[in-house]
Amino acid sequence: MENIIAILKEANTKLNTADHLAYVTYPVVKESKLLLTTVENLYTALILAMEALLQYDRYYKRISYVPHEFQSKYEIFKKISMKYNLDRMAIASMLDIRSLLELHKKSPMVFTREQKLVIASQGFNIIKTLNIDMVKRYIEQAKPLISKINKVIQPNANDRRLA
């Protein structure tokens, strides 16, 4: 259980970092490359929160194992999220953010234009753009999700079975 709490604390830290970058740092420096760093922190926060909830359910023997690959974890997470009444839009945004980050990794060109980060293909075809409004929307979807996961796990942090 201590491991689950540690994972959740790390998720909260990453969420706070993403929030700070989007709402405090970005308005001051106006550097579009910060958008990518913010999204990476947010994605890490969401993945860690998902991992914490899956480990929590495994600890209480509600699921038999936690797979290592993302897609399997995500499918199990979607199933158990209904039990905890987690927001489906926030869960779906995990896939959006993941695809955005994968596009960035595969893309040969990334540049900034008009306060946007543009991910382009070899022939300068624009694949995806990222702006501060999109990042803030992702953060606003993630906050309640991670908050609910905190409420599920934290009350049971002092479980007597640990002793």
PDB file of C-alpha atoms in Angstrom:
ATOM      1  CA  MET A   1       0.000   0.000   0.000  1.00  0.00           C
ATOM      2  CA  GLU A   2       2.906   2.338   0.669  1.00  0.00           C
ATOM      3  CA  ASN A   3       3.997   1.870  -2.931  1.00  0.00           C
ATOM      4  CA  ILE A   4       0.529   2.854  -4.146  1.00  0.00           C
ATOM      5  CA  ILE A   5       0.595   6.011  -2.021  1.00  0.00           C
ATOM      6  CA  ALA A   6       4.063   6.880  -3.381  1.00  0.00           C
ATOM      7  CA  ILE A   7       2.860   6.444  -6.969  1.00  0.00           C
ATOM      8  CA  LEU A   8      -0.150   8.658  -6.254  1.00  0.00           C
ATOM      9  CA  LYS A   9       2.021  11.355  -4.643  1.00  0.00           C
ATOM     10  CA  GLU A  10       4.235  11.374  -7.728  1.00  0.00           C
ATOM     11  CA  ALA A  11       1.117  11.745  -9.913  1.00  0.00           C
ATOM     12  CA  ASN A  12       0.015  14.723  -7.804  1.00  0.00           C
ATOM     13  CA  THR A  13       3.474  16.280  -8.106  1.00  0.00           C
ATOM     14  CA  LYS A  14       3.464  15.905 -11.899  1.00  0.00           C
ATOM     15  CA  LEU A  15      -0.055  17.365 -12.095  1.00  0.00           C
ATOM     16  CA  ASN A  16       0.988  20.355  -9.981  1.00  0.00           C
ATOM     17  CA  THR A  17       4.046  20.858 -12.196  1.00  0.00           C
ATOM     18  CA  ALA A  18       1.911  20.797 -15.356  1.00  0.00           C
ATOM     19  CA  ASP A  19      -0.577  23.198 -13.788  1.00  0.00           C
ATOM     20  CA  HIS A  20       2.178  25.596 -12.724  1.00  0.00           C
ATOM     21  CA  LEU A  21       3.808  25.509 -16.153  1.00  0.00           C
ATOM     22  CA  ALA A  22       0.502  26.247 -17.901  1.00  0.00           C
ATOM     23  CA  TYR A  23      -0.912  28.891 -15.587  1.00  0.00           C
ATOM     24  CA  VAL A  24       2.166  30.623 -14.149  1.00  0.00           C
ATOM     25  CA  THR A  25       5.292  30.014 -16.208  1.00  0.00           C
ATOM     26  CA  TYR A  26       3.863  30.019 -19.740  1.00  0.00           C
ATOM     27  CA  PRO A  27       2.072  33.402 -19.455  1.00  0.00           C
ATOM     28  CA  VAL A  28       5.341  34.986 -18.314  1.00  0.00           C
ATOM     29  CA  VAL A  29       7.768  33.518 -20.858  1.00  0.00           C
ATOM     30  CA  LYS A  30       5.364  32.777 -23.758  1.00  0.00           C
ATOM     31  CA  GLU A  31       7.627  29.981 -25.016  1.00  0.00           C
ATOM     32  CA  SER A  32       5.629  27.481 -27.070  1.00  0.00           C
ATOM     33  CA  LYS A  33       8.055  24.666 -26.349  1.00  0.00           C
ATOM     34  CA  LEU A  34       6.859  24.781 -22.737  1.00  0.00           C
ATOM     35  CA  LEU A  35       3.537  23.445 -23.996  1.00  0.00           C
ATOM     36  CA  LEU A  36       5.136  20.117 -24.837  1.00  0.00           C
ATOM     37  CA  THR A  37       6.833  19.901 -21.439  1.00  0.00           C
ATOM     38  CA  THR A  38       3.512  20.688 -19.780  1.00  0.00           C
ATOM     39  CA  VAL A  39       1.712  17.963 -21.741  1.00  0.00           C
ATOM     40  CA  GLU A  40       4.473  15.458 -20.934  1.00  0.00           C
ATOM     41  CA  ASN A  41       4.108  16.187 -17.205  1.00  0.00           C
ATOM     42  CA  LEU A  42       0.340  15.906 -17.460  1.00  0.00           C
ATOM     43  CA  TYR A  43       0.563  12.603 -19.315  1.00  0.00           C
ATOM     44  CA  THR A  44       2.955  11.235 -16.705  1.00  0.00           C
ATOM     45  CA  ALA A  45       0.532  12.327 -13.971  1.00  0.00           C
ATOM     46  CA  LEU A  46      -2.360  10.550 -15.679  1.00  0.00           C
ATOM     47  CA  ILE A  47      -0.347   7.362 -16.227  1.00  0.00           C
ATOM     48  CA  LEU A  48       0.813   7.326 -12.609  1.00  0.00           C
ATOM     49  CA  ALA A  49      -2.736   7.908 -11.335  1.00  0.00           C
ATOM     50  CA  MET A  50      -3.986   5.077 -13.540  1.00  0.00           C
ATOM     51  CA  GLU A  51      -1.194   2.825 -12.248  1.00  0.00           C
ATOM     52  CA  ALA A  52      -2.017   3.718  -8.642  1.00  0.00           C
ATOM     53  CA  LEU A  53      -5.689   2.838  -9.081  1.00  0.00           C
ATOM     54  CA  LEU A  54      -4.866  -0.428 -10.846  1.00  0.00           C
ATOM     55  CA  GLN A  55      -2.412  -1.384  -8.103  1.00  0.00           C
ATOM     56  CA  TYR A  56      -5.002  -0.409  -5.498  1.00  0.00           C
ATOM     57  CA  ASP A  57      -7.570  -2.732  -7.045  1.00  0.00           C
ATOM     58  CA  ARG A  58      -4.973  -5.479  -7.297  1.00  0.00           C
ATOM     59  CA  TYR A  59      -4.071  -4.975  -3.619  1.00  0.00           C
ATOM     60  CA  TYR A  60      -7.706  -5.551  -2.698  1.00  0.00           C
ATOM     61  CA  LYS A  61      -7.906  -8.483  -5.156  1.00  0.00           C
ATOM     62  CA  ARG A  62     -10.504  -6.864  -7.414  1.00  0.00           C
ATOM     63  CA  ILE A  63      -8.279  -7.528 -10.408  1.00  0.00           C
ATOM     64  CA  SER A  64      -5.870 -10.432 -10.749  1.00  0.00           C
ATOM     65  CA  TYR A  65      -2.870  -8.674 -12.266  1.00  0.00           C
ATOM     66  CA  VAL A  66      -1.699  -5.369 -13.722  1.00  0.00           C
ATOM     67  CA  PRO A  67      -0.284  -5.750 -17.239  1.00  0.00           C
ATOM     68  CA  HIS A  68       2.871  -3.957 -18.344  1.00  0.00           C
ATOM     69  CA  GLU A  69       1.789  -2.629 -21.747  1.00  0.00           C
ATOM     70  CA  PHE A  70      -0.226   0.571 -21.961  1.00  0.00           C
ATOM     71  CA  GLN A  71      -3.160  -0.636 -24.049  1.00  0.00           C
ATOM     72  CA  SER A  72      -4.000  -3.501 -21.672  1.00  0.00           C
ATOM     73  CA  LYS A  73      -3.705  -1.238 -18.645  1.00  0.00           C
ATOM     74  CA  TYR A  74      -5.913   1.329 -20.311  1.00  0.00           C
ATOM     75  CA  GLU A  75      -8.644  -1.211 -21.104  1.00  0.00           C
ATOM     76  CA  ILE A  76      -8.716  -2.482 -17.514  1.00  0.00           C
ATOM     77  CA  PHE A  77      -8.679   1.108 -16.248  1.00  0.00           C
ATOM     78  CA  LYS A  78     -11.683   1.980 -18.441  1.00  0.00           C
ATOM     79  CA  LYS A  79     -13.590  -0.980 -17.003  1.00  0.00           C
ATOM     80  CA  ILE A  80     -12.869  -0.220 -13.353  1.00  0.00           C
ATOM     81  CA  SER A  81     -13.415   3.524 -13.850  1.00  0.00           C
ATOM     82  CA  MET A  82     -17.160   2.930 -14.102  1.00  0.00           C
ATOM     83  CA  LYS A  83     -17.157   1.507 -10.585  1.00  0.00           C
ATOM     84  CA  TYR A  84     -15.467   4.652  -9.248  1.00  0.00           C
ATOM     85  CA  ASN A  85     -17.575   7.010 -11.398  1.00  0.00           C
ATOM     86  CA  LEU A  86     -14.553   8.557 -13.130  1.00  0.00           C
ATOM     87  CA  ASP A  87     -15.038  11.017 -15.987  1.00  0.00           C
ATOM     88  CA  ARG A  88     -14.982   9.293 -19.377  1.00  0.00           C
ATOM     89  CA  MET A  89     -13.779  12.457 -21.158  1.00  0.00           C
ATOM     90  CA  ALA A  90     -10.722  12.668 -18.913  1.00  0.00           C
ATOM     91  CA  ILE A  91      -9.977   9.009 -19.520  1.00  0.00           C
ATOM     92  CA  ALA A  92     -10.327   9.519 -23.272  1.00  0.00           C
ATOM     93  CA  SER A  93      -8.009  12.529 -23.095  1.00  0.00           C
ATOM     94  CA  MET A  94      -5.261  10.145 -21.984  1.00  0.00           C
ATOM     95  CA  LEU A  95      -5.350   8.605 -25.458  1.00  0.00           C
ATOM     96  CA  ASP A  96      -5.358  12.030 -27.104  1.00  0.00           C
ATOM     97  CA  ILE A  97      -2.316  13.117 -25.144  1.00  0.00           C
ATOM     98  CA  ARG A  98      -0.571   9.814 -25.805  1.00  0.00           C
ATOM     99  CA  SER A  99      -1.154  10.100 -29.556  1.00  0.00           C
ATOM    100  CA  LEU A 100       0.067  13.697 -29.512  1.00  0.00           C
ATOM    101  CA  LEU A 101       3.296  12.706 -27.763  1.00  0.00           C
ATOM    102  CA  GLU A 102       3.803   9.764 -30.137  1.00  0.00           C
ATOM    103  CA  LEU A 103       3.292  12.064 -33.124  1.00  0.00           C
ATOM    104  CA  HIS A 104       5.883  14.402 -31.674  1.00  0.00           C
ATOM    105  CA  LYS A 105       8.401  11.574 -31.265  1.00  0.00           C
ATOM    106  CA  LYS A 106       7.869  10.327 -34.817  1.00  0.00           C
ATOM    107  CA  SER A 107       7.705  13.741 -36.427  1.00  0.00           C
ATOM    108  CA  PRO A 108      10.849  15.006 -38.135  1.00  0.00           C
ATOM    109  CA  MET A 109       9.817  18.658 -37.623  1.00  0.00           C
ATOM    110  CA  VAL A 110       8.452  20.638 -34.725  1.00  0.00           C
ATOM    111  CA  PHE A 111       8.320  24.422 -34.816  1.00  0.00           C
ATOM    112  CA  THR A 112       6.445  27.311 -33.272  1.00  0.00           C
ATOM    113  CA  ARG A 113       4.070  29.628 -35.065  1.00  0.00           C
ATOM    114  CA  GLU A 114       1.773  32.239 -33.528  1.00  0.00           C
ATOM    115  CA  GLN A 115       1.957  30.927 -29.947  1.00  0.00           C
ATOM    116  CA  LYS A 116       1.358  27.355 -31.155  1.00  0.00           C
ATOM    117  CA  LEU A 117       3.591  24.343 -31.286  1.00  0.00           C
ATOM    118  CA  VAL A 118       3.272  22.782 -34.735  1.00  0.00           C
ATOM    119  CA  ILE A 119       4.090  19.134 -35.342  1.00  0.00           C
ATOM    120  CA  ALA A 120       4.720  18.613 -39.044  1.00  0.00           C
ATOM    121  CA  SER A 121       5.642  15.803 -41.413  1.00  0.00           C
ATOM    122  CA  GLN A 122       8.648  15.739 -43.719  1.00  0.00           C
ATOM    123  CA  GLY A 123       6.857  17.751 -46.435  1.00  0.00           C
ATOM    124  CA  PHE A 124       5.763  20.456 -43.982  1.00  0.00           C
ATOM    125  CA  ASN A 125       2.254  19.025 -43.848  1.00  0.00           C
ATOM    126  CA  ILE A 126       0.823  20.014 -40.491  1.00  0.00           C
ATOM    127  CA  ILE A 127      -0.103  16.925 -38.526  1.00  0.00           C
ATOM    128  CA  LYS A 128      -1.099  18.522 -35.234  1.00  0.00           C
ATOM    129  CA  THR A 129      -0.931  21.867 -33.456  1.00  0.00           C
ATOM    130  CA  LEU A 130      -0.823  22.470 -29.734  1.00  0.00           C
ATOM    131  CA  ASN A 131      -1.756  25.730 -28.047  1.00  0.00           C
ATOM    132  CA  ILE A 132      -2.176  26.881 -24.456  1.00  0.00           C
ATOM    133  CA  ASP A 133      -5.980  26.557 -24.580  1.00  0.00           C
ATOM    134  CA  MET A 134      -5.718  22.871 -25.495  1.00  0.00           C
ATOM    135  CA  VAL A 135      -3.213  22.298 -22.701  1.00  0.00           C
ATOM    136  CA  LYS A 136      -5.422  24.051 -20.157  1.00  0.00           C
ATOM    137  CA  ARG A 137      -8.420  22.001 -21.297  1.00  0.00           C
ATOM    138  CA  TYR A 138      -6.424  18.790 -20.800  1.00  0.00           C
ATOM    139  CA  ILE A 139      -5.384  19.954 -17.318  1.00  0.00           C
ATOM    140  CA  GLU A 140      -8.956  20.841 -16.380  1.00  0.00           C
ATOM    141  CA  GLN A 141     -10.084  17.360 -17.427  1.00  0.00           C
ATOM    142  CA  ALA A 142      -7.256  15.652 -15.549  1.00  0.00           C
ATOM    143  CA  LYS A 143      -7.640  17.476 -12.220  1.00  0.00           C
ATOM    144  CA  PRO A 144     -11.026  15.988 -11.224  1.00  0.00           C
ATOM    145  CA  LEU A 145      -9.924  12.532 -12.392  1.00  0.00           C
ATOM    146  CA  ILE A 146      -6.785  12.533 -10.267  1.00  0.00           C
ATOM    147  CA  SER A 147      -8.691  14.123  -7.385  1.00  0.00           C
ATOM    148  CA  LYS A 148     -11.244  11.287  -7.413  1.00  0.00           C
ATOM    149  CA  ILE A 149      -8.473   8.697  -7.532  1.00  0.00           C
ATOM    150  CA  ASN A 150      -6.924  10.429  -4.504  1.00  0.00           C
ATOM    151  CA  LYS A 151     -10.245  10.211  -2.663  1.00  0.00           C
ATOM    152  CA  VAL A 152     -10.551   6.516  -3.454  1.00  0.00           C
ATOM    153  CA  ILE A 153      -7.042   5.579  -2.337  1.00  0.00           C
ATOM    154  CA  GLN A 154      -6.190   8.017   0.471  1.00  0.00           C
ATOM    155  CA  PRO A 155      -8.927   7.046   2.981  1.00  0.00           C
ATOM    156  CA  ASN A 156      -7.548   3.509   2.919  1.00  0.00           C
ATOM    157  CA  ALA A 157      -3.919   4.544   3.324  1.00  0.00           C
ATOM    158  CA  ASN A 158      -3.918   3.513   6.990  1.00  0.00           C
ATOM    159  CA  ASP A 159      -5.150  -0.005   6.267  1.00  0.00           C
ATOM    160  CA  ARG A 160      -4.370  -2.316   9.197  1.00  0.00           C
ATOM    161  CA  ARG A 161      -3.370  -5.158   6.881  1.00  0.00           C
ATOM    162  CA  LEU A 162      -0.016  -3.436   6.407  1.00  0.00           C
ATOM    163  CA  ALA A 163       1.066  -4.085   9.988  1.00  0.00           C
TER     164      ALA A 163
END
